[in-house]
Coordinates of N, CA and C in Angstrom, one line a residue:
R180 N 54.3 20.1 12.9 CA 54.3 18.9 12.2 C 53.0 18.7 11.5
D181 N 52.9 18.0 10.4 CA 51.7 17.8 9.6 C 51.0 16.5 10.1
L182 N 49.7 16.6 10.2 CA 48.9 15.4 10.5 C 48.6 14.6 9.2
P183 N 48.5 13.3 9.2 CA 48.1 12.6 8.0 C 46.7 12.9 7.5
A184 N 46.6 12.9 6.2 CA 45.3 13.2 5.6 C 44.3 12.1 5.9
E185 N 43.1 12.5 6.2 CA 42.1 11.5 6.5 C 40.7 12.0 6.1
C186 N 39.8 11.1 5.9 CA 38.4 11.4 5.6 C 37.8 12.3 6.7
G187 N 37.2 13.4 6.4 CA 36.5 14.2 7.3 C 37.4 15.4 7.7
D188 N 38.6 15.5 7.1 CA 39.5 16.7 7.5 C 39.2 17.9 6.7
G189 N 38.3 17.8 5.7 CA 37.9 18.9 4.8 C 38.8 19.1 3.6
V190 N 39.8 18.2 3.4 CA 40.7 18.3 2.3 C 40.4 17.1 1.4
L191 N 40.0 17.3 0.1 CA 39.7 16.2 -0.8 C 41.0 15.5 -1.2
Q192 N 41.0 14.2 -0.9 CA 42.1 13.3 -1.3 C 41.7 12.6 -2.5
T193 N 42.7 12.0 -3.2 CA 42.4 11.3 -4.5 C 41.5 10.1 -4.3
D194 N 41.4 9.5 -3.1 CA 40.5 8.3 -2.9 C 39.2 8.7 -2.4
E195 N 38.9 10.0 -2.3 CA 37.6 10.5 -1.7 C 36.8 11.1 -2.8
E196 N 35.5 10.9 -2.8 CA 34.5 11.5 -3.7 C 34.2 12.9 -3.2
C197 N 34.2 13.1 -1.9 CA 33.9 14.4 -1.2 C 34.5 14.4 0.2
D198 N 34.7 15.5 0.7 CA 35.2 15.7 2.1 C 34.7 17.0 2.6
D199 N 33.6 17.0 3.3 CA 33.0 18.3 3.8 C 33.5 18.7 5.2
G200 N 34.4 17.9 5.7 CA 35.1 18.3 7.0 C 34.2 18.1 8.2
N201 N 33.2 17.3 8.1 CA 32.3 17.0 9.3 C 32.0 15.5 9.3
D202 N 31.4 15.1 10.4 CA 31.0 13.7 10.6 C 29.5 13.6 10.6
D203 N 28.8 14.5 9.9 CA 27.4 14.4 9.7 C 27.0 13.4 8.7
A204 N 26.4 12.3 9.1 CA 26.0 11.2 8.1 C 24.8 11.5 7.3
G205 N 24.1 12.6 7.7 CA 22.8 12.9 7.0 C 22.9 14.0 6.0
D206 N 24.1 14.3 5.5 CA 24.3 15.4 4.5 C 24.8 14.8 3.2
A207 N 25.1 15.6 2.2 CA 25.5 15.2 0.9 C 26.8 14.4 0.8
C208 N 27.6 14.4 1.9 CA 28.9 13.7 1.9 C 28.8 12.8 3.1
T209 N 29.0 11.5 2.9 CA 28.9 10.5 4.0 C 30.1 10.6 4.8
T210 N 30.1 9.9 5.9 CA 31.2 9.8 6.8 C 32.4 9.0 6.3
A211 N 32.1 8.3 5.1 CA 33.1 7.5 4.4 C 33.7 8.3 3.3
C212 N 33.3 9.6 3.2 CA 33.8 10.5 2.1 C 33.3 10.1 0.7
R213 N 32.1 9.6 0.7 CA 31.4 9.2 -0.6 C 30.2 10.1 -0.7
R214 N 29.8 10.4 -2.0 CA 28.6 11.2 -2.2 C 27.4 10.3 -1.7
A215 N 26.5 11.0 -1.0 CA 25.3 10.3 -0.5 C 24.4 9.9 -1.6
V216 N 24.0 8.7 -1.6 CA 23.0 8.2 -2.6 C 22.0 7.3 -2.0
C217 N 20.9 7.2 -2.5 CA 19.8 6.3 -2.0 C 20.4 4.9 -2.1
G218 N 20.3 4.2 -1.0 CA 20.8 2.8 -0.9 C 22.1 2.7 -0.2
D219 N 22.7 3.8 0.3 CA 23.9 3.7 1.0 C 23.8 3.4 2.5
G220 N 22.5 3.4 3.0 CA 22.3 3.0 4.4 C 22.3 4.2 5.3
Q221 N 22.5 5.4 4.7 CA 22.4 6.7 5.5 C 21.4 7.6 5.0
T222 N 20.4 7.9 5.8 CA 19.3 8.7 5.3 C 19.7 10.2 5.3
R223 N 19.6 10.8 4.1 CA 19.9 12.2 4.0 C 18.9 13.0 4.7
Q224 N 19.3 14.0 5.6 CA 18.4 14.8 6.3 C 18.5 16.3 5.9
D225 N 19.3 16.6 4.9 CA 19.6 18.0 4.5 C 18.7 18.4 3.3
L226 N 17.8 17.6 2.9 CA 16.9 17.9 1.8 C 15.5 18.1 2.2
D227 N 14.8 19.0 1.5 CA 13.4 19.2 1.6 C 12.6 18.1 1.0
P228 N 11.5 17.6 1.5 CA 10.7 16.5 1.0 C 10.3 16.8 -0.5
Q229 N 10.3 18.0 -1.0 CA 9.9 18.3 -2.3 C 11.1 18.1 -3.3
E230 N 12.3 18.0 -2.8 CA 13.4 17.8 -3.7 C 13.5 16.3 -4.2
P231 N 13.9 16.2 -5.5 CA 13.9 14.8 -6.1 C 14.8 13.8 -5.4
A232 N 15.9 14.2 -4.8 CA 16.8 13.3 -4.1 C 16.4 13.0 -2.6
Y233 N 15.3 13.6 -2.2 CA 14.8 13.4 -0.8 C 14.7 11.9 -0.4
E234 N 15.2 11.6 0.7 CA 15.1 10.3 1.3 C 14.3 10.3 2.6
A235 N 13.2 9.6 2.6 CA 12.5 9.5 3.8 C 13.1 8.4 4.7
C236 N 13.8 7.5 4.1 CA 14.5 6.4 4.8 C 15.5 5.9 3.9
D237 N 16.5 5.1 4.5 CA 17.5 4.5 3.6 C 18.0 3.3 4.5
D238 N 17.5 2.1 4.1 CA 17.9 0.9 4.9 C 19.1 0.2 4.2
G239 N 19.7 0.7 3.2 CA 20.9 0.2 2.6 C 20.6 -1.1 1.7
N240 N 19.4 -1.4 1.4 CA 19.1 -2.5 0.5 C 18.2 -2.2 -0.6
S241 N 18.1 -3.1 -1.5 CA 17.2 -2.8 -2.7 C 15.9 -3.6 -2.6
V242 N 15.5 -4.0 -1.4 CA 14.2 -4.7 -1.2 C 13.1 -3.7 -1.2
D243 N 12.1 -3.9 -2.0 CA 10.9 -3.0 -2.0 C 9.8 -3.4 -1.1
T244 N 9.9 -4.6 -0.5 CA 8.7 -5.1 0.3 C 9.0 -5.0 1.8
D245 N 10.1 -4.4 2.2 CA 10.3 -4.1 3.6 C 9.8 -2.7 4.0
E246 N 10.2 -2.2 5.1 CA 9.7 -0.9 5.6 C 10.2 0.3 4.7
C247 N 11.3 0.1 4.0 CA 11.8 1.2 3.2 C 12.1 0.7 1.8
T248 N 11.5 1.4 0.8 CA 11.6 0.9 -0.6 C 13.0 1.2 -1.1
S249 N 13.3 0.6 -2.3 CA 14.6 0.9 -2.9 C 14.7 2.3 -3.4
G250 N 13.6 3.0 -3.4 CA 13.6 4.4 -3.8 C 13.7 5.3 -2.6
C251 N 14.1 4.7 -1.4 CA 14.3 5.5 -0.2 C 13.0 6.2 0.3
Q252 N 11.9 5.6 0.1 CA 10.6 6.1 0.6 C 10.0 5.1 1.6
V253 N 9.3 5.6 2.6 CA 8.7 4.7 3.5 C 7.6 3.9 2.8
A254 N 7.6 2.6 3.0 CA 6.6 1.7 2.4 C 5.2 2.1 2.9
R255 N 4.3 2.1 1.9 CA 2.9 2.5 2.2 C 1.9 1.7 1.3
C256 N 0.7 1.6 1.7 CA -0.3 1.1 0.8 C -0.5 2.0 -0.4
G257 N -0.4 1.4 -1.6 CA -0.6 2.2 -2.8 C 0.7 2.4 -3.5
D258 N 1.9 1.9 -3.0 CA 3.2 2.2 -3.6 C 3.5 1.1 -4.7
G259 N 2.6 0.1 -4.8 CA 2.8 -0.9 -5.8 C 3.6 -2.2 -5.3
Y260 N 4.0 -2.2 -4.0 CA 4.7 -3.3 -3.5 C 4.0 -3.9 -2.3
V261 N 3.7 -5.2 -2.3 CA 3.1 -5.8 -1.1 C 4.1 -6.0 0.0
R262 N 3.9 -5.4 1.1 CA 4.8 -5.5 2.2 C 4.8 -6.9 2.8
T263 N 5.9 -7.5 3.1 CA 6.0 -8.8 3.7 C 6.3 -8.7 5.2
G264 N 6.3 -9.8 5.9 CA 6.7 -9.9 7.3 C 5.6 -9.4 8.2
R265 N 4.4 -9.2 7.7 CA 3.3 -8.7 8.6 C 2.1 -9.7 8.5
S266 N 1.4 -9.8 9.6 CA 0.3 -10.7 9.7 C -1.0 -9.9 9.7
E267 N -2.1 -10.6 9.3 CA -3.4 -10.0 9.4 C -3.6 -9.4 10.8
G268 N -4.1 -8.2 10.8 CA -4.3 -7.5 12.1 C -3.2 -6.6 12.5
D269 N -2.0 -6.8 11.9 CA -0.9 -5.8 12.1 C -1.1 -4.5 11.4
E270 N -0.7 -3.4 11.9 CA -0.7 -2.2 11.2 C 0.2 -2.3 10.0
G271 N -0.3 -1.8 8.9 CA 0.4 -1.9 7.6 C 0.3 -3.2 6.9
F272 N -0.5 -4.1 7.4 CA -0.7 -5.4 6.7 C -1.3 -5.1 5.3
E273 N -0.8 -5.8 4.3 CA -1.3 -5.7 2.9 C -1.6 -7.1 2.3
E274 N -2.8 -7.3 1.8 CA -3.0 -8.5 1.1 C -2.6 -8.3 -0.4
C275 N -2.7 -7.1 -0.9 CA -2.4 -6.8 -2.3 C -1.9 -5.3 -2.3
D276 N -1.3 -4.9 -3.4 CA -1.0 -3.5 -3.6 C -0.7 -3.3 -5.1
D277 N -1.7 -2.8 -5.8 CA -1.5 -2.7 -7.2 C -1.1 -1.3 -7.6
G278 N -0.8 -0.4 -6.6 CA -0.2 0.9 -6.9 C -1.2 1.9 -7.4
N279 N -2.5 1.6 -7.3 CA -3.5 2.6 -7.7 C -4.6 2.8 -6.7
D280 N -5.4 3.8 -6.8 CA -6.5 4.1 -5.9 C -7.8 3.6 -6.4
A281 N -7.8 2.8 -7.5 CA -9.1 2.3 -8.1 C -9.8 1.3 -7.1
E282 N -11.1 1.5 -6.9 CA -11.8 0.6 -6.0 C -12.5 -0.5 -6.8
H283 N -12.6 -0.5 -8.1 CA -13.4 -1.5 -8.8 C -12.5 -2.5 -9.5
D284 N -11.3 -2.7 -9.0 CA -10.4 -3.8 -9.6 C -10.2 -4.8 -8.4
A285 N -9.3 -5.7 -8.6 CA -9.1 -6.8 -7.7 C -8.5 -6.4 -6.4
C286 N -7.9 -5.2 -6.3 CA -7.2 -4.8 -5.1 C -7.7 -3.4 -4.7
L287 N -8.3 -3.3 -3.5 CA -8.9 -2.0 -3.1 C -7.8 -1.0 -2.7
S288 N -8.2 0.2 -2.5 CA -7.2 1.2 -2.1 C -6.7 1.1 -0.7
T289 N -7.4 0.2 0.0 CA -6.9 -0.2 1.4 C -5.9 -1.3 1.4
C290 N -5.5 -1.8 0.2 CA -4.6 -2.9 0.0 C -5.2 -4.2 0.6
R291 N -6.5 -4.3 0.4 CA -7.2 -5.6 0.8 C -7.7 -6.1 -0.5
T292 N -7.7 -7.4 -0.7 CA -8.3 -8.1 -1.8 C -9.8 -7.9 -1.9
A293 N -10.3 -7.5 -3.1 CA -11.7 -7.3 -3.2 C -12.4 -8.6 -3.1
R294 N -13.6 -8.5 -2.4 CA -14.4 -9.8 -2.2 C -15.9 -9.4 -2.0
C295 N -16.7 -10.3 -2.3 CA -18.1 -10.1 -2.1 C -18.4 -9.7 -0.7
G296 N -19.2 -8.7 -0.5 CA -19.5 -8.2 0.9 C -18.7 -7.1 1.4
D297 N -17.7 -6.6 0.6 CA -16.8 -5.5 1.1 C -17.4 -4.2 0.8
G298 N -18.6 -4.1 0.2 CA -19.3 -2.8 -0.1 C -18.8 -2.1 -1.3
V299 N -17.9 -2.7 -2.1 CA -17.4 -2.1 -3.3 C -17.8 -3.0 -4.5
L300 N -18.5 -2.5 -5.4 CA -19.0 -3.3 -6.6 C -17.8 -3.6 -7.5
Q301 N -17.5 -4.8 -7.7 CA -16.5 -5.3 -8.7 C -17.1 -5.4 -10.1
T302 N -16.8 -4.4 -10.9 CA -17.4 -4.4 -12.2 C -17.2 -5.7 -13.0
G303 N -18.2 -6.2 -13.6 CA -18.2 -7.4 -14.4 C -18.1 -8.7 -13.6
I304 N -18.0 -8.6 -12.3 CA -18.0 -9.8 -11.4 C -19.2 -9.9 -10.5
E305 N -19.6 -8.8 -9.9 CA -20.7 -8.7 -9.0 C -21.9 -7.9 -9.6
E306 N -23.1 -8.4 -9.4 CA -24.3 -7.6 -9.8 C -24.5 -6.5 -8.7
C307 N -24.2 -6.8 -7.5 CA -24.4 -5.9 -6.4 C -23.4 -6.2 -5.3
D308 N -23.2 -5.2 -4.4 CA -22.4 -5.5 -3.2 C -22.8 -4.4 -2.1
D309 N -23.7 -4.9 -1.2 CA -24.2 -3.9 -0.2 C -23.4 -3.9 1.1
G310 N -22.3 -4.6 1.1 CA -21.4 -4.5 2.2 C -21.8 -5.3 3.4
N311 N -22.7 -6.2 3.2 CA -23.1 -7.1 4.4 C -23.4 -8.5 3.9
N312 N -23.5 -9.4 4.8 CA -23.8 -10.8 4.5 C -25.2 -11.2 4.9
E313 N -26.1 -10.3 4.8 CA -27.5 -10.6 5.2 C -28.3 -11.1 4.1
E314 N -28.9 -12.3 4.3 CA -29.8 -12.8 3.3 C -31.2 -12.1 3.5
G315 N -31.9 -11.9 2.4 CA -33.3 -11.4 2.5 C -33.3 -9.9 2.1
D316 N -32.2 -9.3 1.8 CA -32.2 -7.9 1.3 C -32.0 -8.0 -0.2
G317 N -31.8 -6.9 -0.8 CA -31.8 -6.8 -2.3 C -30.5 -7.4 -2.9
C318 N -29.5 -7.8 -2.1 CA -28.3 -8.3 -2.6 C -27.9 -9.6 -1.8
S319 N -27.8 -10.7 -2.5 CA -27.5 -12.0 -1.9 C -26.1 -12.1 -1.4
N320 N -25.8 -13.1 -0.6 CA -24.4 -13.4 -0.1 C -23.4 -13.6 -1.2
D321 N -23.8 -14.0 -2.4 CA -22.9 -14.2 -3.5 C -22.9 -13.0 -4.4
C322 N -23.4 -11.8 -3.9 CA -23.3 -10.6 -4.6 C -24.1 -10.6 -6.0
Q323 N -25.2 -11.3 -5.9 CA -26.1 -11.3 -7.1 C -27.4 -10.7 -6.6
R324 N -28.1 -10.0 -7.5 CA -29.4 -9.3 -7.1 C -30.4 -10.4 -6.7
A325 N -31.1 -10.0 -5.7 CA -32.2 -10.9 -5.2 C -33.3 -11.0 -6.3
R326 N -33.8 -12.2 -6.5 CA -34.8 -12.4 -7.5 C -35.8 -13.6 -7.1
C327 N -36.9 -13.5 -7.6 CA -37.9 -14.6 -7.3 C -37.3 -15.9 -7.8
G328 N -37.3 -17.0 -7.0 CA -36.8 -18.2 -7.4 C -35.4 -18.5 -6.9
D329 N -34.8 -17.6 -6.2 CA -33.5 -17.8 -5.6 C -33.4 -18.5 -4.3
G330 N -34.6 -18.8 -3.8 CA -34.7 -19.6 -2.5 C -34.6 -18.7 -1.3
I331 N -34.6 -17.4 -1.4 CA -34.5 -16.5 -0.3 C -35.7 -15.5 -0.3
V332 N -36.4 -15.4 0.8 CA -37.6 -14.5 0.8 C -37.0 -13.1 1.1
R333 N -37.4 -12.1 0.3 CA -37.0 -10.8 0.5 C -37.7 -10.2 1.8
A334 N -36.9 -9.8 2.8 CA -37.4 -9.3 4.0 C -37.4 -7.8 4.1
D335 N -36.8 -7.2 3.0 CA -36.6 -5.7 3.0 C -37.7 -5.0 2.3
L336 N -38.7 -5.7 1.9 CA -39.8 -5.1 1.1 C -41.2 -5.4 1.8
A337 N -42.1 -4.5 1.7 CA -43.4 -4.6 2.3 C -44.4 -5.1 1.2
A338 N -45.4 -5.7 1.7 CA -46.5 -6.2 0.7 C -46.9 -5.0 -0.1
G339 N -47.0 -5.2 -1.4 CA -47.3 -4.2 -2.3 C -46.1 -3.5 -3.0
D340 N -44.9 -3.6 -2.4 CA -43.7 -3.1 -3.0 C -43.3 -3.9 -4.2
E341 N -42.8 -3.3 -5.2 CA -42.3 -4.1 -6.4 C -41.2 -5.0 -5.9
G342 N -41.3 -6.3 -6.3 CA -40.3 -7.3 -5.9 C -40.7 -8.0 -4.6
Y343 N -41.8 -7.6 -3.9 CA -42.2 -8.3 -2.7 C -42.4 -9.7 -2.9
E344 N -41.9 -10.6 -1.9 CA -42.1 -12.0 -2.0 C -42.8 -12.5 -0.7
A345 N -43.9 -13.2 -0.8 CA -44.5 -13.8 0.4 C -43.8 -15.1 0.7
C346 N -43.2 -15.7 -0.4 CA -42.5 -17.0 -0.2 C -41.5 -17.1 -1.3
D347 N -40.5 -18.0 -1.2 CA -39.6 -18.3 -2.3 C -39.0 -19.6 -2.0
D348 N -39.5 -20.6 -2.7 CA -39.0 -22.0 -2.4 C -37.9 -22.4 -3.3
G349 N -37.4 -21.5 -4.1 CA -36.2 -21.8 -4.9 C -36.4 -22.4 -6.2
N350 N -37.7 -22.4 -6.7 CA -38.0 -22.9 -8.0 C -38.9 -21.9 -8.7
A351 N -39.1 -22.2 -10.0 CA -39.9 -21.3 -10.8 C -41.3 -21.8 -11.0
E352 N -41.7 -22.9 -10.3 CA -43.0 -23.5 -10.5 C -44.0 -22.7 -9.8
A353 N -45.2 -22.6 -10.4 CA -46.3 -21.8 -9.9 C -47.0 -22.6 -8.9

């Protein structure tokens, strides 16, 4: 006696896109007898990471800001999407993500917002950025070069060094 045709029996039926005769959800044919595609909720495991259709993950949604992007790749800093649902201090927390490795724009390659004192010079915004918040060195707390008349005595220079200040009362009067 004949058994009724069903998905997974290895025989392609008219309502099936594929039927490979197995129940492996990680190959080219899903357990629902549909061709595996990114976004179907089943991560393909039969492809090499170098292949264009490779899926590192597949959460079945088109949200780019969760753990798995709509392109079926694991979310990471530098992918151009700011991950949500994380707090400062959590692994993978992102303040920004502009999708590039440039350090001199508003978003650093660490996915942190550029700010004075981060040690990265923001072109056209900061005169200097020595990565600290110490007054009295060559770069002030507002990332401007130290100068006579700024109200801060340079402590990083010795008497006789160019730029040495014995005092700085914050005005230009002699």
